[in-house]
mmCIF file of C-alpha atoms in Angstrom:
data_model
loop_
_atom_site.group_PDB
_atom_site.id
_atom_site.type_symbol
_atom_site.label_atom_id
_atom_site.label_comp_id
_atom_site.label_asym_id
_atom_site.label_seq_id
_atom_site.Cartn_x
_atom_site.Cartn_y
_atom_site.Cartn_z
ATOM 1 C CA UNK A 1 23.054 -2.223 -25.822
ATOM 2 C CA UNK A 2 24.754 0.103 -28.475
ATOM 3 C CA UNK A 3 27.392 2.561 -27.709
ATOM 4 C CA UNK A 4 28.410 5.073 -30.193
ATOM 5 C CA UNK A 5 31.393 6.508 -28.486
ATOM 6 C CA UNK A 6 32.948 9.880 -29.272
ATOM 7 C CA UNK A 7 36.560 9.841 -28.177
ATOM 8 C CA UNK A 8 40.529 9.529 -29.659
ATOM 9 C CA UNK A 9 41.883 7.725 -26.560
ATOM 10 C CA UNK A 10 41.350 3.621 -27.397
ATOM 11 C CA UNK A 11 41.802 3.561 -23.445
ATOM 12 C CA UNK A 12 39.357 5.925 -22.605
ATOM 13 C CA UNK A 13 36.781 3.890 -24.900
ATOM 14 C CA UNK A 14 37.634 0.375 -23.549
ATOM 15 C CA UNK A 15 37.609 1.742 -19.828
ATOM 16 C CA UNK A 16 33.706 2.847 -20.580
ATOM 17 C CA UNK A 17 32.959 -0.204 -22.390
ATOM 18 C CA UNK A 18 34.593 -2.378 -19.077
ATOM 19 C CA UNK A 19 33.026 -0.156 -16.844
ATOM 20 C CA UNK A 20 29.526 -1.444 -18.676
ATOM 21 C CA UNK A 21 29.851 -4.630 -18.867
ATOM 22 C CA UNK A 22 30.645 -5.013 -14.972
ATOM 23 C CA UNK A 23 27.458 -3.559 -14.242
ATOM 24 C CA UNK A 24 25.183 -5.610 -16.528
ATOM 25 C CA UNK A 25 25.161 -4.431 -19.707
ATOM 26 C CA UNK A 26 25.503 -6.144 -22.715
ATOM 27 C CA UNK A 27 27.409 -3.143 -24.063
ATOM 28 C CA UNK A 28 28.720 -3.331 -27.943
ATOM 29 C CA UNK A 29 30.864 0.011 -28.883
ATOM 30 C CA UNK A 30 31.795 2.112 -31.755
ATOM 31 C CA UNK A 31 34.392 5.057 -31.587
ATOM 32 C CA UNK A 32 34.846 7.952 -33.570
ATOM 33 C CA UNK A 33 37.193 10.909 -33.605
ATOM 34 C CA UNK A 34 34.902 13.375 -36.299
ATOM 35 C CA UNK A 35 31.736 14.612 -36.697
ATOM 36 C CA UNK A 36 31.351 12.980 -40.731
ATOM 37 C CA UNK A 37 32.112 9.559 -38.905
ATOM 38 C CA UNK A 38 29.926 10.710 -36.111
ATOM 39 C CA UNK A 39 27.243 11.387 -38.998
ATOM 40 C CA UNK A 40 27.838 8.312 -40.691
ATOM 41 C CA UNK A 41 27.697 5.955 -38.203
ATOM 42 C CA UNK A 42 23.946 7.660 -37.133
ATOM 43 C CA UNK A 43 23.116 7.344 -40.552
ATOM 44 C CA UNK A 44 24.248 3.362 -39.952
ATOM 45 C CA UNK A 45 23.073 2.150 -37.081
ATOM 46 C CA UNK A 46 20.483 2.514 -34.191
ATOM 47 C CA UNK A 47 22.781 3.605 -30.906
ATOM 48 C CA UNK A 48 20.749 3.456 -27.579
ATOM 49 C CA UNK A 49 23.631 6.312 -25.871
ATOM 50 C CA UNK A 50 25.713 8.205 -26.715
ATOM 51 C CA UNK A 51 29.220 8.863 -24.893
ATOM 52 C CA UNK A 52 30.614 12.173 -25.910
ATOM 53 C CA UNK A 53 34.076 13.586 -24.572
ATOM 54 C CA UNK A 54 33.892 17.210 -23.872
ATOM 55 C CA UNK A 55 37.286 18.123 -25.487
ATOM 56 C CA UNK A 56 38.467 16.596 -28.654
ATOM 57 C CA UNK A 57 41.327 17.887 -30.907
ATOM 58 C CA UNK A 58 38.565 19.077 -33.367
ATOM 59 C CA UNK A 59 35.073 19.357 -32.001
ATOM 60 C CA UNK A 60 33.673 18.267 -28.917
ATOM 61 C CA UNK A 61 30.784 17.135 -27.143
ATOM 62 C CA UNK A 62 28.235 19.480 -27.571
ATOM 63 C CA UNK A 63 28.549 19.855 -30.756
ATOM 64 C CA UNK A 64 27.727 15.516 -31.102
ATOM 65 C CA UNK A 65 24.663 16.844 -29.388
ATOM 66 C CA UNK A 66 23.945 19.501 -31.515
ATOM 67 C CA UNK A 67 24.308 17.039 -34.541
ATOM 68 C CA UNK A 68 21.909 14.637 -32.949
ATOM 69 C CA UNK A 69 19.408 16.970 -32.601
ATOM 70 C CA UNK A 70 19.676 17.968 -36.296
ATOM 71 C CA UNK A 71 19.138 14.506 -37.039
ATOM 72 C CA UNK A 72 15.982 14.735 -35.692
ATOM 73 C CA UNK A 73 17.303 11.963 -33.292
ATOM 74 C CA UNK A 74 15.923 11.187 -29.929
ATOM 75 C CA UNK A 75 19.317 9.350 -28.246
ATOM 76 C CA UNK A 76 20.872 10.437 -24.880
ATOM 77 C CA UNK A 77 23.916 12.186 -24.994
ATOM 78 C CA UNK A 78 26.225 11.877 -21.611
ATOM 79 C CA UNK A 79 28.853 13.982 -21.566
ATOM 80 C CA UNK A 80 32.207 12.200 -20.339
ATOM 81 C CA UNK A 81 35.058 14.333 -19.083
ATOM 82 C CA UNK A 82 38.591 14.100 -17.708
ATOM 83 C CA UNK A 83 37.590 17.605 -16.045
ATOM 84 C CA UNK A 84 34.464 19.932 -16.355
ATOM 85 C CA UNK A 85 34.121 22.598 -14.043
ATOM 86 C CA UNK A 86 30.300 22.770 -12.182
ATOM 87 C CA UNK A 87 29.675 25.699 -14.581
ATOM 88 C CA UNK A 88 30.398 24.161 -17.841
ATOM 89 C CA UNK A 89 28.601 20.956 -16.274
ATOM 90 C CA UNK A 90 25.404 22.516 -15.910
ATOM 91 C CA UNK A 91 25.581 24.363 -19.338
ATOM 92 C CA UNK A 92 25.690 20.685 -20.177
ATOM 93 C CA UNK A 93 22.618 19.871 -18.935
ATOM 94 C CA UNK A 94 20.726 23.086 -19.829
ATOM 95 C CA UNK A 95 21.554 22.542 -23.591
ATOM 96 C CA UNK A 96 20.401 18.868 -23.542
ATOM 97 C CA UNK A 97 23.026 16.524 -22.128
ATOM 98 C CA UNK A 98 21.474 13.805 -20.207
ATOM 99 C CA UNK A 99 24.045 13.690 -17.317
ATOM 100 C CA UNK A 100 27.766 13.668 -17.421
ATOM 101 C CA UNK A 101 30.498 11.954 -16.234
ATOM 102 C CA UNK A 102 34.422 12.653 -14.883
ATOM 103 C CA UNK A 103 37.026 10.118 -16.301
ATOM 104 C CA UNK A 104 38.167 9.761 -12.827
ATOM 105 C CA UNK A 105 34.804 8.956 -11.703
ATOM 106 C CA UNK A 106 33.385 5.917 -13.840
ATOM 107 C CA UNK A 107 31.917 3.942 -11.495
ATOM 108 C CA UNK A 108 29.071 6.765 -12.198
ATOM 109 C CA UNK A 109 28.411 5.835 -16.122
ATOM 110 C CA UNK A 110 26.563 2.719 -15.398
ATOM 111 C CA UNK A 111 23.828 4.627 -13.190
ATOM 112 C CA UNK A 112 24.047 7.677 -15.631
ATOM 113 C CA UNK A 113 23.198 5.282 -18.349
ATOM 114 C CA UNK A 114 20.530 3.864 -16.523
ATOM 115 C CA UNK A 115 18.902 7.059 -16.137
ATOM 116 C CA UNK A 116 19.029 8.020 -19.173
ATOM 117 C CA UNK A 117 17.710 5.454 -21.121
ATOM 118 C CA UNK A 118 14.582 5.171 -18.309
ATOM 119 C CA UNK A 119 13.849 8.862 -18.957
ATOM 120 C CA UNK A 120 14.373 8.148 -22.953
ATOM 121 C CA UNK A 121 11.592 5.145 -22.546
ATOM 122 C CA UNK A 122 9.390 7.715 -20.554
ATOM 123 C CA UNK A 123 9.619 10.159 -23.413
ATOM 124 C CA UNK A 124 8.588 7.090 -25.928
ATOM 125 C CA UNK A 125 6.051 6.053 -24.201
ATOM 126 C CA UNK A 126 4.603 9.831 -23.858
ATOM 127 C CA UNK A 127 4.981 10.039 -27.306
ATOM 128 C CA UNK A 128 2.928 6.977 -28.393
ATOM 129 C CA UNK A 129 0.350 7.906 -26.363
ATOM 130 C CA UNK A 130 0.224 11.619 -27.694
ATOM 131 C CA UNK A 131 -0.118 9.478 -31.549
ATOM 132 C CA UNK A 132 -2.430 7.277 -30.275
ATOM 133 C CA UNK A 133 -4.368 10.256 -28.285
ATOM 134 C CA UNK A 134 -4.173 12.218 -31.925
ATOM 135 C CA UNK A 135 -5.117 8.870 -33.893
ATOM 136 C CA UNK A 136 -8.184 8.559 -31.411
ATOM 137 C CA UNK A 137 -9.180 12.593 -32.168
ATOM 138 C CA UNK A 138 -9.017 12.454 -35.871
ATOM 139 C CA UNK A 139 -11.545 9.388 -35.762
ATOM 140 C CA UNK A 140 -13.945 11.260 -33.099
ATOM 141 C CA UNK A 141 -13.735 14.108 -35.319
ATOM 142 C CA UNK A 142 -14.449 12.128 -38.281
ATOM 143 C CA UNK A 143 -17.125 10.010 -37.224
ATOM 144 C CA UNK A 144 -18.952 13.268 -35.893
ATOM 145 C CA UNK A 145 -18.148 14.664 -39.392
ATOM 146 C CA UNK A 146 -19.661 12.001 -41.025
ATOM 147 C CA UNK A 147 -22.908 11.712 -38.369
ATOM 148 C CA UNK A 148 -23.671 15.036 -38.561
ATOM 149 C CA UNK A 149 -23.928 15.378 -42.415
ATOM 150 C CA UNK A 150 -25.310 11.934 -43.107
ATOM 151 C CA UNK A 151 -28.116 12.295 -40.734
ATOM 152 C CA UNK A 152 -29.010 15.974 -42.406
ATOM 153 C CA UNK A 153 -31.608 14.665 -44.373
ATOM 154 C CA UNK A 154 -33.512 12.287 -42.376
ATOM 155 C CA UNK A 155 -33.871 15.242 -39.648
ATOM 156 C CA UNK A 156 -34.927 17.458 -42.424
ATOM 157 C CA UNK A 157 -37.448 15.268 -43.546
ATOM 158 C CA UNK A 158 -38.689 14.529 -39.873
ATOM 159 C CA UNK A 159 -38.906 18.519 -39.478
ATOM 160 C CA UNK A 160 -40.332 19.018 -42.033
ATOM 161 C CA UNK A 161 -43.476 16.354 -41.509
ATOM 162 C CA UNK A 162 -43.601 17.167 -37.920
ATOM 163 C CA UNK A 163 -44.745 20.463 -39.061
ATOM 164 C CA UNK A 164 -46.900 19.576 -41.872
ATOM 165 C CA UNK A 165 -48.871 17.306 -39.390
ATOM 166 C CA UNK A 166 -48.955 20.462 -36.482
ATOM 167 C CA UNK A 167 -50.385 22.687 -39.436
ATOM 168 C CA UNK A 168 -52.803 20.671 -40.641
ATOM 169 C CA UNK A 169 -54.257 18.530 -37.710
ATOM 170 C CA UNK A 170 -53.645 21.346 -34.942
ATOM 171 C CA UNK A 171 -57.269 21.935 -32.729
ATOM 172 C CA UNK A 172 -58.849 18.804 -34.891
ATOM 173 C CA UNK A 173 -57.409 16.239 -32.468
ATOM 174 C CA UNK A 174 -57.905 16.448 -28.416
ATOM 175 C CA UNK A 175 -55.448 19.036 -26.283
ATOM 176 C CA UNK A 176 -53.111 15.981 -24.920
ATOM 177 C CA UNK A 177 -52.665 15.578 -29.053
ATOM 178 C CA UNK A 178 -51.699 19.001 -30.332
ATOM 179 C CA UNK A 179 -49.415 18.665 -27.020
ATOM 180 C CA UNK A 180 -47.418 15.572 -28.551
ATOM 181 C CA UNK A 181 -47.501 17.412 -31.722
ATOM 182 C CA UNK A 182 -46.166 20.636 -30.352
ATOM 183 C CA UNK A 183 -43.153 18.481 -28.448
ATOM 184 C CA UNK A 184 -42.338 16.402 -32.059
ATOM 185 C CA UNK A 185 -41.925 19.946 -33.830
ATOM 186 C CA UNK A 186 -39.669 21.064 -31.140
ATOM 187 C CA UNK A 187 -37.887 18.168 -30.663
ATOM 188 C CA UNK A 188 -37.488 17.461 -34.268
ATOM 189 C CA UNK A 189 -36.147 21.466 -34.629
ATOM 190 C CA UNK A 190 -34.126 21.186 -31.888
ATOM 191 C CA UNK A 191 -32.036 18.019 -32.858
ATOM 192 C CA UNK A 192 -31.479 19.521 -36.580
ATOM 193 C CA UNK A 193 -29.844 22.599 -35.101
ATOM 194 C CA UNK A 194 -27.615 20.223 -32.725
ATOM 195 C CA UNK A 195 -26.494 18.590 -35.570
ATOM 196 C CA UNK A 196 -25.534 21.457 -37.754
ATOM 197 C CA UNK A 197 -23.730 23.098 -34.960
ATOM 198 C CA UNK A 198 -21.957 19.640 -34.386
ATOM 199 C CA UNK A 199 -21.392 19.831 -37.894
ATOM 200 C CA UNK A 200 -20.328 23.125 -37.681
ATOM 201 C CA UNK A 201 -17.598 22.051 -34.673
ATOM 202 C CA UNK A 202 -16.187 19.074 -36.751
ATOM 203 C CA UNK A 203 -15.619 21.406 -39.901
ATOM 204 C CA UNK A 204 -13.631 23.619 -37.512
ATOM 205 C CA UNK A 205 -10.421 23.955 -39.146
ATOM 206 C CA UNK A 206 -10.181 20.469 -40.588
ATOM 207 C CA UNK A 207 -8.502 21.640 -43.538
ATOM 208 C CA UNK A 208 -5.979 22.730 -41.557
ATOM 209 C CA UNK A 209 -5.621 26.543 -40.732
ATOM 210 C CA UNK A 210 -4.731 29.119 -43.307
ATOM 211 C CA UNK A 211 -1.841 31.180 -41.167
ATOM 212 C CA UNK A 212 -1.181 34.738 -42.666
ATOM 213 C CA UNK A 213 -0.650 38.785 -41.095
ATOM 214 C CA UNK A 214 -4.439 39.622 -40.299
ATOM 215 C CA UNK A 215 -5.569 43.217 -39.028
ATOM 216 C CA UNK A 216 -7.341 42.050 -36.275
ATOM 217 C CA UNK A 217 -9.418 45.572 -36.497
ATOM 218 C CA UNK A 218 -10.806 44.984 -39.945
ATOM 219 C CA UNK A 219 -11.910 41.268 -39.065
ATOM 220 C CA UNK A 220 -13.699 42.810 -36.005
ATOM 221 C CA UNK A 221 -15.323 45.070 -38.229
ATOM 222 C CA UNK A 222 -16.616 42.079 -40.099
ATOM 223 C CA UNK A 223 -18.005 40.141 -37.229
ATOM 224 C CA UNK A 224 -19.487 43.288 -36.060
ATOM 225 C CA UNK A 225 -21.323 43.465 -39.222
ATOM 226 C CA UNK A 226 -22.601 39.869 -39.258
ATOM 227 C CA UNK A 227 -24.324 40.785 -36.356
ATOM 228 C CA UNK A 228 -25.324 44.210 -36.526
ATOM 229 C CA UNK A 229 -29.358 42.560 -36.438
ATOM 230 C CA UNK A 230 -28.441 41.354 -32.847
ATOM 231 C CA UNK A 231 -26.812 44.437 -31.842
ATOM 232 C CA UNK A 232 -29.930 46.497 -32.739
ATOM 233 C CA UNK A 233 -32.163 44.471 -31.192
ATOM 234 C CA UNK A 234 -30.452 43.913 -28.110
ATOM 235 C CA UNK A 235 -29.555 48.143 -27.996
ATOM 236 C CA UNK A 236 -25.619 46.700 -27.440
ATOM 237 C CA UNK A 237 -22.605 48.994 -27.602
ATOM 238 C CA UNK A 238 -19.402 47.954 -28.672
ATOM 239 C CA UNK A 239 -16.025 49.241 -28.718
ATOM 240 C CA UNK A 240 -12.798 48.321 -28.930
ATOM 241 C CA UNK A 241 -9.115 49.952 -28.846
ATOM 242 C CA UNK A 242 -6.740 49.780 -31.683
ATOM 243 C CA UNK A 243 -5.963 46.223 -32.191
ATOM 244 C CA UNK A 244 -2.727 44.319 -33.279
ATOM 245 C CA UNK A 245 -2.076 42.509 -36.216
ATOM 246 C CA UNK A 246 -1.570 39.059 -35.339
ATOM 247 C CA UNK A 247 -0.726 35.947 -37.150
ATOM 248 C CA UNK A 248 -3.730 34.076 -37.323
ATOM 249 C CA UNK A 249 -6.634 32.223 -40.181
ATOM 250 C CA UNK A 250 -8.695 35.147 -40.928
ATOM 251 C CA UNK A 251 -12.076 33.311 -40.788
ATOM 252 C CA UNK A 252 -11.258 31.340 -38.011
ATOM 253 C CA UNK A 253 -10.456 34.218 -35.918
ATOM 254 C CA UNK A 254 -13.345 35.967 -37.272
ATOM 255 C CA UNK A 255 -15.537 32.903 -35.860
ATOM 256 C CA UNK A 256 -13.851 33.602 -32.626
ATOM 257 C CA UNK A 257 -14.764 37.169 -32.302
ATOM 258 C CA UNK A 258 -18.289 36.699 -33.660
ATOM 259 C CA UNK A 259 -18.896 33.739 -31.166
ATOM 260 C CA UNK A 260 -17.637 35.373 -28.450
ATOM 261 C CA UNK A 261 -19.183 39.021 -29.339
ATOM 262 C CA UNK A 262 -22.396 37.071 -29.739
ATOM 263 C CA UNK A 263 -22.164 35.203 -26.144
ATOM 264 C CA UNK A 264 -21.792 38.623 -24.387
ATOM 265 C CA UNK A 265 -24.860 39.999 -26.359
ATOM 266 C CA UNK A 266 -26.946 36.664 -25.831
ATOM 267 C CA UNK A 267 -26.596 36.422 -21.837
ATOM 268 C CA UNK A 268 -26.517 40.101 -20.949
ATOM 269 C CA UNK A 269 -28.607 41.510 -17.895
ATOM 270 C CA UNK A 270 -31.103 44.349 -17.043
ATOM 271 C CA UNK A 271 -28.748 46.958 -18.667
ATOM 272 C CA UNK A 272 -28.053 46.721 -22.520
ATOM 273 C CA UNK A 273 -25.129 45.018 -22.952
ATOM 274 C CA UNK A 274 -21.693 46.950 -22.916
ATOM 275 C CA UNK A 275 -18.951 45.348 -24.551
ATOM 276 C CA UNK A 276 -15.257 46.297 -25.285
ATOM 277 C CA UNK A 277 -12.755 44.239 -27.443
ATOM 278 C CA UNK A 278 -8.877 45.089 -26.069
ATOM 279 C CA UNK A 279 -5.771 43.096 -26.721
ATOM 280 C CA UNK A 280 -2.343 43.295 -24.376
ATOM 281 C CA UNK A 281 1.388 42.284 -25.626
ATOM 282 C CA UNK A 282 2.581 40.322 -22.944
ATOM 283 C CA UNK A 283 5.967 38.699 -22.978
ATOM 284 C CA UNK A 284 5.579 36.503 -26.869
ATOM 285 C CA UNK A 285 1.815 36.759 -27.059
ATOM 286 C CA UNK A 286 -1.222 38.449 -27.527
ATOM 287 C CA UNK A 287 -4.139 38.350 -24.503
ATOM 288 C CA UNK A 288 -7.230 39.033 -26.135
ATOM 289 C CA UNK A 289 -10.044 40.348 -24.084
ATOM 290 C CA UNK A 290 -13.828 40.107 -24.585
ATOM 291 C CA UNK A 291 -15.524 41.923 -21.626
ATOM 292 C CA UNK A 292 -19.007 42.413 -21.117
ATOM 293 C CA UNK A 293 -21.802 43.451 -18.712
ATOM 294 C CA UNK A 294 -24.070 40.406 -18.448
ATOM 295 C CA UNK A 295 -25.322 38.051 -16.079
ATOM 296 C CA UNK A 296 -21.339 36.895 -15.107
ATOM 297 C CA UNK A 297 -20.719 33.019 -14.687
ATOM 298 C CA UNK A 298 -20.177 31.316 -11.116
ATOM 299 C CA UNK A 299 -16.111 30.805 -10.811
ATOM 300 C CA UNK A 300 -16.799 27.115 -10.287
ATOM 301 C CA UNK A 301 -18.552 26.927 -13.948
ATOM 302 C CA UNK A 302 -15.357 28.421 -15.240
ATOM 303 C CA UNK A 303 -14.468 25.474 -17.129
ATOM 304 C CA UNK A 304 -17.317 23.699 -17.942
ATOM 305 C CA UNK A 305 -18.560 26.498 -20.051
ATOM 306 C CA UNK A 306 -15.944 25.431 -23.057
ATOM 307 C CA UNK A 307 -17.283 21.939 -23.314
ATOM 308 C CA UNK A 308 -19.127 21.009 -25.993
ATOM 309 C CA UNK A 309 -23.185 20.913 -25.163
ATOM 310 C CA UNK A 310 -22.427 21.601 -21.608
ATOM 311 C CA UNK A 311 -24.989 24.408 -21.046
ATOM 312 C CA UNK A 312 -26.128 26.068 -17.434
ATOM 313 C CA UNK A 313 -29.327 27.343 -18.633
ATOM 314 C CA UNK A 314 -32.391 25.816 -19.759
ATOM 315 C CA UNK A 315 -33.678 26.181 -23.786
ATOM 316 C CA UNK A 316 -36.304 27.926 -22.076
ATOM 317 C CA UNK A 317 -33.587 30.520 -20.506
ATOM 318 C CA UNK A 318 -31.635 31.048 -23.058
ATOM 319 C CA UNK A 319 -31.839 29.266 -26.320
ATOM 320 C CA UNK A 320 -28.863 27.397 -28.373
ATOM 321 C CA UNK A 321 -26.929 24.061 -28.249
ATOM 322 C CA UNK A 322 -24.176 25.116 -26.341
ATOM 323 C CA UNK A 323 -21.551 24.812 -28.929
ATOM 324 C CA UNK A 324 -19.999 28.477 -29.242
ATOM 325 C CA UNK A 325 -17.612 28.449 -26.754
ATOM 326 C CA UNK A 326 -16.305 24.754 -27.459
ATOM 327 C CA UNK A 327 -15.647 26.418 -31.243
ATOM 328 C CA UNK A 328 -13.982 29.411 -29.873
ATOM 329 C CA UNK A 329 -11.615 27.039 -27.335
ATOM 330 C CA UNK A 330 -11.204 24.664 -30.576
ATOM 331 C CA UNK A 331 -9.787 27.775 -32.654
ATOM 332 C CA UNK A 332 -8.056 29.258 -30.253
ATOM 333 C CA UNK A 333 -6.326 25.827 -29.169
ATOM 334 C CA UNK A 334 -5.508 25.271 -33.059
ATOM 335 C CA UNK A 335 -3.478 28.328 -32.875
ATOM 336 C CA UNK A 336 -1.200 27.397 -30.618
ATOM 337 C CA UNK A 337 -2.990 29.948 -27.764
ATOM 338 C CA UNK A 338 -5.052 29.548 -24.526
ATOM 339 C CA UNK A 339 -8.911 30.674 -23.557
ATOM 340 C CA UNK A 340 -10.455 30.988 -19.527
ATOM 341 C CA UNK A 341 -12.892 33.538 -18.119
ATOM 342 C CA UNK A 342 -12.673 35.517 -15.013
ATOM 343 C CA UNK A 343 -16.461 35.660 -13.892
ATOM 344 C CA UNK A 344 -18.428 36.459 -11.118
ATOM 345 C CA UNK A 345 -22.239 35.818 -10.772
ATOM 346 C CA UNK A 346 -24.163 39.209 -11.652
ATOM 347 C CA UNK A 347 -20.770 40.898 -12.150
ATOM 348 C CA UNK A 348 -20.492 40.481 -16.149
ATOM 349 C CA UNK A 349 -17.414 38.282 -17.981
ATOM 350 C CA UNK A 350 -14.136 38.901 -19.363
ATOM 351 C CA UNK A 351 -13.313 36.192 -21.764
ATOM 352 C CA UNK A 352 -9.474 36.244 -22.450
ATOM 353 C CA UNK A 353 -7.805 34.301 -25.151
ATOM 354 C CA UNK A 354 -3.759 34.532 -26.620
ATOM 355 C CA UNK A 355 -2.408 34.334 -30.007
ATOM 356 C CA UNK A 356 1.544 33.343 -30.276
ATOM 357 C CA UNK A 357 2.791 36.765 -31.582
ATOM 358 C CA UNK A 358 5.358 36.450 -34.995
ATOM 359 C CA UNK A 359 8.171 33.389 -35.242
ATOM 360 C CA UNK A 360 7.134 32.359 -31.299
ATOM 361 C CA UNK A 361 3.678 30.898 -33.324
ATOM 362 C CA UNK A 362 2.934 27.475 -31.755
ATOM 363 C CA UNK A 363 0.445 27.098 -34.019
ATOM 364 C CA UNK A 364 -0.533 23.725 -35.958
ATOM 365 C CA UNK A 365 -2.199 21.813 -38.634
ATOM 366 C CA UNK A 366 -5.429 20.276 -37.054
ATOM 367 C CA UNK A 367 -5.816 17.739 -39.507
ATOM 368 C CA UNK A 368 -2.656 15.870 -38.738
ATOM 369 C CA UNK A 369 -1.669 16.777 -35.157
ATOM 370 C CA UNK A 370 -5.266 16.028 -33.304
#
């Protein structure tokens, strides 16, 4: 094990080094006194700890830590002191320390050490698997890339026979016969709009995500055009209160509003639908709201309803592949923000969604972090 020791007492760095090797480790040391040998020996050599003293003629612990992390280095830091009061000691630990340790007291470093590099192989491990989860996304999202537009045009050839043979042989063959027919149409139809709306998913910010001030009025006005047809049709009313500017992709939160504008229209009840757009500063984000009048969803279907297919209606019902919301929860998600609905059968929806509001963005490129 490697030991990059801060500390100006020879003593002091023997006495951890002894204190080590009695316990099991085959510990190998190197001491420093500043923070450019502290940087050069980093820049070096691969330390497994890191043994800081709190008070140094020049710097001190903390401030080793504070290097580290500029480094972009993921080593544990234990903070060794002749005396730290309980309040400093836990300031030590808020900012990052992985334990510390009293002079007086070193029969503690071994099982400090210990525990820290357990918890440091912990954090590895979660880290691989978040790569390997990532690694395993960008494939799934690149084979369904590829599926969808390769098998375009063999499903638009298929549709468009299917319905050459309904028009021409339709009431010349038996009725079990047009019956096939009529189910090869619809099929047919049916599987070219799954894969365009799977298409339609995979494209879903795979450039990565354009991040800029957007009036989050005017893009509502937009959506609200793209489907003024519906909102005849359907007799809907929509309003909305004066809106924030957010930092956001401007067509991918236009996608979001339209989608989820669209839902409340598409499942609405008796009454025309009634729908009104608000947004709430709480804390560092933005909570959207979408609320409507419709047929409501049961609390248990809360979740399913973002998953991608995953319908609770028949075609029949309600037509569509299911995709909308599974869009909405991908753009929201790629934003660095959250999406749920509070539902009740018969009761209408209120789909809620944040957006990280200024420099507290979470947000992230798509195409290299999933």
């Amino acid at each position: 094990m490697r030991v990059l020791i801060v500390e100006d007492d020879p003593a002091d760095v023997e006495l951890a080094l002894r204190a080590l090797r009695r316990n099991g480790f085959d510990a190998e040391g190197d001491a420093v006194q500043t923070p450019e040998d502290f940087k050069e020996k980093l820049s070096q050599n691969n330390y497994d700890v890191i043994l800081a003293d709190y008070r140094l003629p020049l710097w001190n612990g903390m401030e080793a830590l504070e290097i580290v992390r500029r480094e972009g280095l993921d080593i544990p830091v234990i903070v060794v002191s002749g005396s730290l009061g309980e309040l400093k000691a836990v300031e030590c630990i808020k900012q990052g320390a992985a334990d510390y340790v009293l002079k007086d007291q070193m029969a503690r470093l071994p099982g400090a050490v210990r525990q820290a590099i357990r918890e440091k192989k912990l954090r590895d491990e979660n880290r691989r698997a978040q790569e390997e989860l990532a690694r395993s996304n960008r494939d799934l999202e690149q084979f369904a890339y590829v599926a969808s537009h390769d098998l375009q045009e063999p499903l638009r050839m298929v549709a468009i026979y299917t319905q050459l043979l309904a028009e021409r042989y339709q009431g010349q063959l038996d009725a079990e016969a047009d019956k096939y027919i009529h189910y090869a149409v619809d099929g047919a139809l049916r599987m070219q709009t799954l894969v365009q709306d799977l298409l339609t998913f995979s494209r879903v910010g795979r450039g990565g995500i354009n991040l800029k001030p957007v009036d989050t009025n005017a893009v509502l006005d937009t959506a609200l055009k793209n489907l003024a047809a519906s909102i005849q049709q359907s007799r809907a009313e929509v309003t909305y209160r004066e809106l924030p500017s957010v930092f956001a992709d401007r067509s991918l939160l236009m996608q979001l509003l339209q989608n989820l504008i669209a839902n409340a229209i598409k499942f609405h009840g008796a009454e025309p639908p009634a729908i009104e757009v608000t947004a709430e500063k709480q804390d560092k984000e933005w909570v959207f709201s979408v609320d409507d009048n419709g047929i409501g969803i049961a609390p248990e279907h809360a979740d399913l309803v973002f998953v991608i297919f995953k319908r609770l209606h028949t075609h029949a019902e309600y037509p569509g592949s299911g995709i909308g919301l599974a869009v909405c929860k991908k753009i929201v998600e790629q934003h660095g923000g959250r999406i749920w609905v509070e539902s009740q059968l018969g009761q209408g929806s209120t789909f809620k969604f944040t957006l990280p509001i200024g420099a507290e963005r979470r947000a992230y490129d798509y195409s290299t972090q999933n």
